[in-house]
PDB file of C-alpha atoms and ligand atoms in Angstrom:
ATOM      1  CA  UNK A   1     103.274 102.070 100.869  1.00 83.00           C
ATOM      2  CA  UNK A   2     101.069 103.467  97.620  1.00 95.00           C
ATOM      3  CA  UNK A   3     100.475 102.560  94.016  1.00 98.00           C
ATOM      4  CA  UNK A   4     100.712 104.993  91.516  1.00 98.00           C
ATOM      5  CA  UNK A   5      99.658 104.411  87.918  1.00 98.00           C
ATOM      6  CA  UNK A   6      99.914 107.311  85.722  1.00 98.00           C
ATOM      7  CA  UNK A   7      98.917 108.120  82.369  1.00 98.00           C
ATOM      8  CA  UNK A   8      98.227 104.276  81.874  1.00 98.00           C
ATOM      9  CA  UNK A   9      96.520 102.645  78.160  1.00 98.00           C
ATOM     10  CA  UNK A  10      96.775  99.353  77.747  1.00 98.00           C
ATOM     11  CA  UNK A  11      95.647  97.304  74.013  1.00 98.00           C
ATOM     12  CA  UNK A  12      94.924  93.875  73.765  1.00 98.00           C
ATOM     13  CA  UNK A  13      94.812  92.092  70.369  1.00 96.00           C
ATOM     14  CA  UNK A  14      91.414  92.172  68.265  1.00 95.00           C
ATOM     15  CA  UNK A  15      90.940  90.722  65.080  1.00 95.00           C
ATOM     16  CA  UNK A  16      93.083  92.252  62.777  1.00 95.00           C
ATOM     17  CA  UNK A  17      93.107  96.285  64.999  1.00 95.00           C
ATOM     18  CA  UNK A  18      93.514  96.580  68.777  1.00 96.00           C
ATOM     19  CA  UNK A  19      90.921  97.144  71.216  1.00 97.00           C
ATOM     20  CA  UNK A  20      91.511  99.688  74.112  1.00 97.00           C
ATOM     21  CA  UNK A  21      91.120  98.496  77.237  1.00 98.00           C
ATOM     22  CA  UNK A  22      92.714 101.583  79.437  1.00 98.00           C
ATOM     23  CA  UNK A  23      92.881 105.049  77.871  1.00 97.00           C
ATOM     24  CA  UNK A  24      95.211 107.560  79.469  1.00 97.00           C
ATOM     25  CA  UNK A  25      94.222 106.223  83.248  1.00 97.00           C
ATOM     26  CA  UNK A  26      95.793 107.697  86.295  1.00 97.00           C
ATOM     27  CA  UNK A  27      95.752 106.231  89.808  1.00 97.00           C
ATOM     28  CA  UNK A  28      96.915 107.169  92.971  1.00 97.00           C
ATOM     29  CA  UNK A  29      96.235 104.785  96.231  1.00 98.00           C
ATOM     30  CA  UNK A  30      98.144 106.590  98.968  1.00 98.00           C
ATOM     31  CA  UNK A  31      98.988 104.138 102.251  1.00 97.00           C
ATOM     32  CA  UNK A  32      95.685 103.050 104.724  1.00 97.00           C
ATOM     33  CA  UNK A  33      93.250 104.196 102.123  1.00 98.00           C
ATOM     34  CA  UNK A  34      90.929 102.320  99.722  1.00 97.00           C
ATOM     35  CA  UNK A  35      90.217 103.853  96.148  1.00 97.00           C
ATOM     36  CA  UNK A  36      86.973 101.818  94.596  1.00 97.00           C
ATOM     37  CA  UNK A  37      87.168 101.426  90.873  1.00 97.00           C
ATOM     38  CA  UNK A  38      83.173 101.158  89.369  1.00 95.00           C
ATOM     39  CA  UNK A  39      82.012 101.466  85.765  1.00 94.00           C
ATOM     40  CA  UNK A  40      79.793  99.286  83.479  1.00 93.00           C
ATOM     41  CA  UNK A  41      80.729  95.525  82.593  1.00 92.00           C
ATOM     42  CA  UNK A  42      83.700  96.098  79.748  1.00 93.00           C
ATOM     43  CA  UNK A  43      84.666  99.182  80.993  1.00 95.00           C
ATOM     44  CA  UNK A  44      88.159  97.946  81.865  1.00 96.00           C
ATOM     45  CA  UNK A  45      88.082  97.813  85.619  1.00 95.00           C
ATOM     46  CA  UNK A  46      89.886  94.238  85.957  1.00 94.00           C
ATOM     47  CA  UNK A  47      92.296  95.265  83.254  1.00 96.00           C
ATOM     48  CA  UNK A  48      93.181  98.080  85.388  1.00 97.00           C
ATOM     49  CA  UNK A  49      93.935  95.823  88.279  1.00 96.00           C
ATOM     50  CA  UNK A  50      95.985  93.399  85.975  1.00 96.00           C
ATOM     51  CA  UNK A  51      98.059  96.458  85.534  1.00 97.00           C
ATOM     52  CA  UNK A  52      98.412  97.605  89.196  1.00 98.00           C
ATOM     53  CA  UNK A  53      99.345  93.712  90.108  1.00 97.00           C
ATOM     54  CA  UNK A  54     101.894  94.080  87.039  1.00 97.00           C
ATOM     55  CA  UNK A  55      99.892  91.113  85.835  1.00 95.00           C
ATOM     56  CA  UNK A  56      99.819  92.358  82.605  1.00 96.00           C
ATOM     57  CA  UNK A  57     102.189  95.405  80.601  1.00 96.00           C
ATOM     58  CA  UNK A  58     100.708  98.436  79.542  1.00 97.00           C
ATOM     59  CA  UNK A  59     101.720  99.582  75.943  1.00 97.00           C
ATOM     60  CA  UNK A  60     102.402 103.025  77.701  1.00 97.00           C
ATOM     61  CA  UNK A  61     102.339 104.583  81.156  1.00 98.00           C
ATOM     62  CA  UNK A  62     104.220 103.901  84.459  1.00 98.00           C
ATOM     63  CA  UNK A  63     103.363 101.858  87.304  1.00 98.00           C
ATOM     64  CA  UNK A  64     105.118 102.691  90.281  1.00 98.00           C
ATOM     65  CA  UNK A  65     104.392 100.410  93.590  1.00 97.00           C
ATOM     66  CA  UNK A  66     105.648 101.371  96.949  1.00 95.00           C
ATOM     67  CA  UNK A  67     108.489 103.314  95.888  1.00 95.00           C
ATOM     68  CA  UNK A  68     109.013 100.270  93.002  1.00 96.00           C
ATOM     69  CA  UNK A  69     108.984 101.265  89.142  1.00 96.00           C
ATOM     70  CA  UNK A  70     107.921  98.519  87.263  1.00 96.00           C
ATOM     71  CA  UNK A  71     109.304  99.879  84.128  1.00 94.00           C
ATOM     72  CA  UNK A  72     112.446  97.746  82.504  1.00 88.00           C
ATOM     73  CA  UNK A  73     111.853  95.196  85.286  1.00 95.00           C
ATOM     74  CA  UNK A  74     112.536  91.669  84.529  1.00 95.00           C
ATOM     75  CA  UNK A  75     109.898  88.786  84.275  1.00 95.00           C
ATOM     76  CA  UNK A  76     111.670  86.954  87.660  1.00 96.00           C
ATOM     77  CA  UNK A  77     111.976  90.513  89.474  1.00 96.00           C
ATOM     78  CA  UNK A  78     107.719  91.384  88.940  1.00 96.00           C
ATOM     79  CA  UNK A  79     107.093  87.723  90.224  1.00 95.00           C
ATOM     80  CA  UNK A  80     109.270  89.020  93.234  1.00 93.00           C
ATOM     81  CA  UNK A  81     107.485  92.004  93.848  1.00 95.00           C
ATOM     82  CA  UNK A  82     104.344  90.491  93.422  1.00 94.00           C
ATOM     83  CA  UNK A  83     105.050  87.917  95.867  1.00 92.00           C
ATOM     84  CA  UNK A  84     106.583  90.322  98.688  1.00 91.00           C
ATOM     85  CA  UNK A  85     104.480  93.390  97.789  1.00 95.00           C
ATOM     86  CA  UNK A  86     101.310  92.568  96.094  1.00 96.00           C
ATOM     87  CA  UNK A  87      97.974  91.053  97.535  1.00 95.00           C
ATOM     88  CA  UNK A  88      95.658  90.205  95.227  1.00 95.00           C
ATOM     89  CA  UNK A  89      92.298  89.196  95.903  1.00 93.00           C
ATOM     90  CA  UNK A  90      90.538  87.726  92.803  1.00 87.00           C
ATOM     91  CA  UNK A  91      86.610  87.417  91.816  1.00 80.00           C
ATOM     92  CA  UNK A  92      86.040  83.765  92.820  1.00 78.00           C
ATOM     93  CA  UNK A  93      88.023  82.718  95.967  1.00 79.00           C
ATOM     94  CA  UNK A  94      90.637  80.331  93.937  1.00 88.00           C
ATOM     95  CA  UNK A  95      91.938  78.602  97.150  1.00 94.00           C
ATOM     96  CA  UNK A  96      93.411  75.137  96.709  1.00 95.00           C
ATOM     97  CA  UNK A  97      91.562  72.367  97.358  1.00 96.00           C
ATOM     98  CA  UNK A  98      93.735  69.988  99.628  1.00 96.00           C
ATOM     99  CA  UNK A  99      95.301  72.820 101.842  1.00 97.00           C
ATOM    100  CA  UNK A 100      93.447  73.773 105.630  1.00 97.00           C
ATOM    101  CA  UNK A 101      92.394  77.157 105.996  1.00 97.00           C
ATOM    102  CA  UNK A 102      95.605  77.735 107.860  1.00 96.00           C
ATOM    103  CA  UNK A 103      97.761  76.426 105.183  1.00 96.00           C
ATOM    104  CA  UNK A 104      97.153  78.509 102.150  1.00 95.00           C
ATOM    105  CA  UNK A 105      98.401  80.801 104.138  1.00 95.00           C
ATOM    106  CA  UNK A 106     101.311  79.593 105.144  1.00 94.00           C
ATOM    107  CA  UNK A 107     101.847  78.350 101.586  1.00 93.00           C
ATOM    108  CA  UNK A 108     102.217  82.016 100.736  1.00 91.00           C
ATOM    109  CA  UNK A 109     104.892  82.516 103.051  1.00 89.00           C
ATOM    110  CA  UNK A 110     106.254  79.725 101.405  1.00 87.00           C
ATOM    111  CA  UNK A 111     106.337  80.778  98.335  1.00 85.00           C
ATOM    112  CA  UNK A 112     108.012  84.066  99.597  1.00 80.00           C
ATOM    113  CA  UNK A 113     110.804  82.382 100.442  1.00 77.00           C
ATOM    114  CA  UNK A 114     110.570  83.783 104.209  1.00 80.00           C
ATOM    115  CA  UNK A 115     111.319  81.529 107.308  1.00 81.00           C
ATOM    116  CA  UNK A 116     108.679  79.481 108.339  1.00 83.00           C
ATOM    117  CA  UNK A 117     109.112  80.230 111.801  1.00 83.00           C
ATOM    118  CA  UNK A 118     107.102  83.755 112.205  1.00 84.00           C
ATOM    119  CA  UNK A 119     104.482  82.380 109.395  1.00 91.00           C
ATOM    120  CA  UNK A 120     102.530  80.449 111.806  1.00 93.00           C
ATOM    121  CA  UNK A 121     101.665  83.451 114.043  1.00 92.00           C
ATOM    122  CA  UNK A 122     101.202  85.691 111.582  1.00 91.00           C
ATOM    123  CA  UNK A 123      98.629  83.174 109.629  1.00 95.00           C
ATOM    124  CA  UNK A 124      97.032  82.598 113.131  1.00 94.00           C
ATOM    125  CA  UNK A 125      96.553  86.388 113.827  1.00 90.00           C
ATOM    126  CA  UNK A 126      95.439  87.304 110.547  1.00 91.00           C
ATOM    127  CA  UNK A 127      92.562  84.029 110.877  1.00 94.00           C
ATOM    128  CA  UNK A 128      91.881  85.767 114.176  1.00 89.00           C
ATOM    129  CA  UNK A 129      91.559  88.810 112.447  1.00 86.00           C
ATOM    130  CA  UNK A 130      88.771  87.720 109.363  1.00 88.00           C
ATOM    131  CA  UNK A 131      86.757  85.895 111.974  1.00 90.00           C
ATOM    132  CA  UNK A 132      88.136  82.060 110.801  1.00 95.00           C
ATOM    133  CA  UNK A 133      90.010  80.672 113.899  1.00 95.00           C
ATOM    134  CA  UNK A 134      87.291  78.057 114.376  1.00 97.00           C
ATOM    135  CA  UNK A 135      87.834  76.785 110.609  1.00 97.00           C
ATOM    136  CA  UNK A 136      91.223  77.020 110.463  1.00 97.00           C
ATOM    137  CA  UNK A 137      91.819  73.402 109.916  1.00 97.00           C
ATOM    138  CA  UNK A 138      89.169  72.731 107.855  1.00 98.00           C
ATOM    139  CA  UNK A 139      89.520  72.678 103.675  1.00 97.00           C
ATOM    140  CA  UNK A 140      87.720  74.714 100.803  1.00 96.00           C
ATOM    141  CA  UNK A 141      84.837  72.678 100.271  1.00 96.00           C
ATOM    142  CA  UNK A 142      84.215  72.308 104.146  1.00 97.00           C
ATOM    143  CA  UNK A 143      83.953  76.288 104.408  1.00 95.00           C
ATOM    144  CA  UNK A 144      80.546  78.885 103.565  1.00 91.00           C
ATOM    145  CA  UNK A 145      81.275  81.237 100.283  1.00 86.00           C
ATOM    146  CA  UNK A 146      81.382  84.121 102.457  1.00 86.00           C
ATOM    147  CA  UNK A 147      84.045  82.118 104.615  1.00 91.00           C
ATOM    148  CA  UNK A 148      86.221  80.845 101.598  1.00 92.00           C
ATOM    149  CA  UNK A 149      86.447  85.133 100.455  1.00 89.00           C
ATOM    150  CA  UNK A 150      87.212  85.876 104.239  1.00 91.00           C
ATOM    151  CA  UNK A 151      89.826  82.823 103.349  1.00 94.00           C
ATOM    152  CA  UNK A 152      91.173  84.611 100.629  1.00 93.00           C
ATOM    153  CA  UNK A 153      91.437  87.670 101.869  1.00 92.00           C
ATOM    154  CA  UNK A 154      93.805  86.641 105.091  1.00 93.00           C
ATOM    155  CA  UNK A 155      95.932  84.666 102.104  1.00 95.00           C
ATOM    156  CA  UNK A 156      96.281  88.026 100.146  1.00 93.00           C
ATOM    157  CA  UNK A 157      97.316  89.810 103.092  1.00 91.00           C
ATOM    158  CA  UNK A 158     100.077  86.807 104.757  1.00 91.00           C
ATOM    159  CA  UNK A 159     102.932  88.322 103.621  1.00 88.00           C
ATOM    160  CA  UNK A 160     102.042  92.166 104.413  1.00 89.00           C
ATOM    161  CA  UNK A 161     101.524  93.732 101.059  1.00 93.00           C
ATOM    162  CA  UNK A 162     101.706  97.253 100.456  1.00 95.00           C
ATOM    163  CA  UNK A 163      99.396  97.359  97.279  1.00 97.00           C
ATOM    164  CA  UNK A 164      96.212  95.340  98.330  1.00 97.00           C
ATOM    165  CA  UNK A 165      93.711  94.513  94.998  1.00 97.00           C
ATOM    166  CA  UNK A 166      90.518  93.211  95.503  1.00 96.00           C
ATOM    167  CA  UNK A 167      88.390  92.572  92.451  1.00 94.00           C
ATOM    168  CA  UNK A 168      84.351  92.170  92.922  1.00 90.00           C
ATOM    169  CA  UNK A 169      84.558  90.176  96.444  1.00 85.00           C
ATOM    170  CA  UNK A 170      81.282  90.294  97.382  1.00 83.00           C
ATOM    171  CA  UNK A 171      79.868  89.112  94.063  1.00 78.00           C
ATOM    172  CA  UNK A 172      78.587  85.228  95.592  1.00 72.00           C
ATOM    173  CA  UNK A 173      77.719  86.502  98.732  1.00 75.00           C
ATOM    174  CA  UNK A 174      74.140  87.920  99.797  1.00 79.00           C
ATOM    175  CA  UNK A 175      74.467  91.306 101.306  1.00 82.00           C
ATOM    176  CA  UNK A 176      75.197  91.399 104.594  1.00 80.00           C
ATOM    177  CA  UNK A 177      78.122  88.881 104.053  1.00 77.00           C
ATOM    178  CA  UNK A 178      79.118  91.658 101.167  1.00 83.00           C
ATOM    179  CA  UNK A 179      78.880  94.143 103.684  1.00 85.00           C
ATOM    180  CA  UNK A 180      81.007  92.314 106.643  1.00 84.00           C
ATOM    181  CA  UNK A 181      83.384  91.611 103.742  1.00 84.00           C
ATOM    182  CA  UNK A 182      83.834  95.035 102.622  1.00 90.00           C
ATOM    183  CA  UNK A 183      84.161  96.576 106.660  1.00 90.00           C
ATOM    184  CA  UNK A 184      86.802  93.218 106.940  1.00 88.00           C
ATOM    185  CA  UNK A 185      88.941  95.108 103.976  1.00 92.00           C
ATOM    186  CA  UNK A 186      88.567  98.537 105.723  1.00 94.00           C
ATOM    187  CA  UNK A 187      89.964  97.722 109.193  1.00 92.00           C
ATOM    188  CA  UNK A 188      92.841  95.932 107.463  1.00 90.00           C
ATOM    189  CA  UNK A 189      93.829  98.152 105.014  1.00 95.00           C
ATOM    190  CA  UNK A 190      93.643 101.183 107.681  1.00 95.00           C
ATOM    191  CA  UNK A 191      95.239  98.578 110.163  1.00 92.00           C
ATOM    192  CA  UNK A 192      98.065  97.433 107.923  1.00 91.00           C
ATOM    193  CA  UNK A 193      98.541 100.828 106.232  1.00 95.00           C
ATOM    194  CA  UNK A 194      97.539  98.803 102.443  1.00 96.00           C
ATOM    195  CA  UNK A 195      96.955 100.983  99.498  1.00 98.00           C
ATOM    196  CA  UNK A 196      94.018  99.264  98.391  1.00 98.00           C
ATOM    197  CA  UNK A 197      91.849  99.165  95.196  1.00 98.00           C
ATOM    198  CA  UNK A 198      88.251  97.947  95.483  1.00 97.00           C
ATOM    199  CA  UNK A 199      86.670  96.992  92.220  1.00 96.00           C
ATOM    200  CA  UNK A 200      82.965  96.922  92.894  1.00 91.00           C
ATOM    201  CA  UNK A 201      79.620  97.278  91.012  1.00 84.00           C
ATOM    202  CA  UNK A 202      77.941  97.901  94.678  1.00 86.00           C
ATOM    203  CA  UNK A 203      77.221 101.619  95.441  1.00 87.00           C
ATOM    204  CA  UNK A 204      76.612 101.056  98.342  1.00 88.00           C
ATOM    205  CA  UNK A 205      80.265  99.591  99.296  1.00 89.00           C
ATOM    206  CA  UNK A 206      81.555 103.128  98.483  1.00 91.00           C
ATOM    207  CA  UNK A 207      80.471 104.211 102.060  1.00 88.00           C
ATOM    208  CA  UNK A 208      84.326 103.509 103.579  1.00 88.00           C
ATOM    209  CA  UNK A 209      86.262 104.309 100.564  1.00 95.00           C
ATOM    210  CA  UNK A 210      88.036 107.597 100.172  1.00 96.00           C
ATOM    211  CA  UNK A 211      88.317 107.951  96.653  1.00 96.00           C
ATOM    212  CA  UNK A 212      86.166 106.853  93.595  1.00 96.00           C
ATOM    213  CA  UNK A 213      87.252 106.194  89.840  1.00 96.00           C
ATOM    214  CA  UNK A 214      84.791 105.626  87.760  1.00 96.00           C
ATOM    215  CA  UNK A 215      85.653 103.988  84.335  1.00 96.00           C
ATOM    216  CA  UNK A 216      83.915 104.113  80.839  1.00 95.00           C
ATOM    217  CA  UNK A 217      84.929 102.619  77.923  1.00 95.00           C
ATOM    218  CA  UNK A 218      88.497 102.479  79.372  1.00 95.00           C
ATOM    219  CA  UNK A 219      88.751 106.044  80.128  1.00 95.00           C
ATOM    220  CA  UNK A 220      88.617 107.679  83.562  1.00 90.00           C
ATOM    221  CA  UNK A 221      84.606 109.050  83.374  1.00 88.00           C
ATOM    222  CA  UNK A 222      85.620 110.925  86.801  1.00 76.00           C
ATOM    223  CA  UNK A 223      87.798 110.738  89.618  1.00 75.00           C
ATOM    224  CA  UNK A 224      86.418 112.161  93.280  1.00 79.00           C
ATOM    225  CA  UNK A 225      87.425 112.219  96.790  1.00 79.00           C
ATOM    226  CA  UNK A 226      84.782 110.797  99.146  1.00 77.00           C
TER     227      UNK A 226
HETATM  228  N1  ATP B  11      92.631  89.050  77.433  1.00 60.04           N
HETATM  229  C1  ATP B  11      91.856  89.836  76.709  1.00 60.04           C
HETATM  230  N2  ATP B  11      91.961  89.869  75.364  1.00 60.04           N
HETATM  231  C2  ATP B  11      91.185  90.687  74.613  1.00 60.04           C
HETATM  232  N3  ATP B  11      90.271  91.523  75.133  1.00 60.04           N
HETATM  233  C3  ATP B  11      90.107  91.534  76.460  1.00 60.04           C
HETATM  234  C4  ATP B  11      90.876  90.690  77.322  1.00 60.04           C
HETATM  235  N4  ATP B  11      90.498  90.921  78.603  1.00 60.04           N
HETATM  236  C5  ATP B  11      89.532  91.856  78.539  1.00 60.04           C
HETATM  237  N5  ATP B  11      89.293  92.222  77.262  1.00 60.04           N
HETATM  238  C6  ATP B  11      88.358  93.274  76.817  1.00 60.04           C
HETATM  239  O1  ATP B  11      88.772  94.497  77.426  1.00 60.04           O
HETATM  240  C7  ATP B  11      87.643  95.257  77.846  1.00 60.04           C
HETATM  241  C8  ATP B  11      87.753  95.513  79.351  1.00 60.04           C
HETATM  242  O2  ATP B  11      87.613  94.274  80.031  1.00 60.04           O
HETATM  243  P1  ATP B  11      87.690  94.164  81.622  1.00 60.04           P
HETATM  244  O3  ATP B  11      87.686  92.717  81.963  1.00 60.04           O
HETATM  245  O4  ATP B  11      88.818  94.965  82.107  1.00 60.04           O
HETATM  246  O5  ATP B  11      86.302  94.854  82.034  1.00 60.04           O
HETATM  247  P2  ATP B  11      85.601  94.988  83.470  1.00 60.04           P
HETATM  248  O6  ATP B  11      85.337  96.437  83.666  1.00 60.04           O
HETATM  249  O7  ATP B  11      86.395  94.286  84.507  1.00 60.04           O
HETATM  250  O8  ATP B  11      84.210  94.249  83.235  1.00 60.04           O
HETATM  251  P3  ATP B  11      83.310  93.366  84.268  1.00 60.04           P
HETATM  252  O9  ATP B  11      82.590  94.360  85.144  1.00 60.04           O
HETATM  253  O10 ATP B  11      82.352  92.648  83.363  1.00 60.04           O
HETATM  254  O11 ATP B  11      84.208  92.444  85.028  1.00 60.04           O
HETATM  255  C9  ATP B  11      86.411  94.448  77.451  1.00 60.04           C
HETATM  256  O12 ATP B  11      85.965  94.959  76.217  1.00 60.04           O
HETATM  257  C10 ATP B  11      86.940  93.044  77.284  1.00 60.04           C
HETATM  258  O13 ATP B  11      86.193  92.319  76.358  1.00 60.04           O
HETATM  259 MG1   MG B  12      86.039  92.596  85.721  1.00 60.04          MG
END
């Protein structure tokens, strides 16, 4: 299990030139350790996690997840490895309205395509895990923000991704909710053995993380073990 991005610059359209997003960025998330991408607003940090989720194509660079190249891969084939290898956690918890707790997770395994049968437990366990058996039948708009990310989390993680992205998660919570959040996606990602990538304007999330990149202006400003 890792994610390896190398020598990565993306472009999106602007006006009648090209704006760069990601210039020349290398990453390299080895298994049960969490890299945490910072860098002012703009600087590309949820572009780079577009790329890692193979969300979006860079115009050059390779993208390698556990073991996977991307490159030459069809449009059905990403949405496969995204499904069976991919958690992503976005900004605002985007859980569906109508489902329990304990059945957007199960709608993941679902969607995977995997027997039913072992989906309960492993929903159960992983409810256990981010503190949410007592809501586990309760929907969205019955839950706390700080329960709906723990929510979201446990959904990234149903069907035991290798590559674990996490965008801002603590953003609508107050701080010590950030902080139990942040500890939540160290246990699992050492537990689970996730490569994950932690975007985060919080300094002081970085105290778990083993490895910093700092982006500016879409270029890697500096990259440091921690
Ligand atoms: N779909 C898009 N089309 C055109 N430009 C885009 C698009 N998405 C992002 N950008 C631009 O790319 C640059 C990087 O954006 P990105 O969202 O990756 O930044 P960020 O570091 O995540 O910022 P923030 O901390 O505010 O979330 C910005 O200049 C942004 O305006
Ligand atoms: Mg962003």
């Amino acid at each position: 299990m890792s994610l390896h991005l190398t020598d990565v610059t993306l472009t999106y359209p602007d006006g009648d030139s090209r704006l760069t997003a990601l210039d020349h960025v290398d990453l390299h998330v080895a298994a049960g350790t969490i890299t945490a991408v910072t860098g002012p607003s703009g600087a590309g940090k949820s572009s780079l996690l577009a790329v890692a989720a193979t969300l979006i194509t860079p115009d050059s660079g390779t993208v390698v997840v556990d073991g996977v190249s991307t490159s030459g891969l069809a449009k059905a084939e990403l949405t496969d490895l995204r499904r069976s290898r991919i958690g992503i956690v976005f900004q605002q918890p985007n859980l569906i309205a109508s489902l329990t707790t304990l059945e957007q997770l199960q709608l993941m395994n679902h969607i995977s395509g995997r027997s039913p049968a072992a989906a309960l437990d492993r929903a159960r366990e992983l409810l256990d895990a981010v503190g949410l058996r007592d809501v586990a039948d309760r929907r969205p708009h019955q839950l706390s923000g700080g329960q709906r990310q723990r929510a979201n989390i446990a959904r990234a993680l149903m069907n035991r991704p290798a590559v674990l992205l996490v965008d801002e998660p603590t953003s609508a919570l107050d701080s010590e909710r950030g902080a139990a959040v942040i500890e939540l996606i160290t246990t699992l990602t050492h537990r689970d053995a996730t490569a994950t990538v932690l975007v985060t304007h919080d300094r002081t999330h970085l105290a778990g993380v083993d490895q910093e990149l700092v982006v500016r202006d879409g270029r890697p400003a500096q990259s440091s073990a921690r």
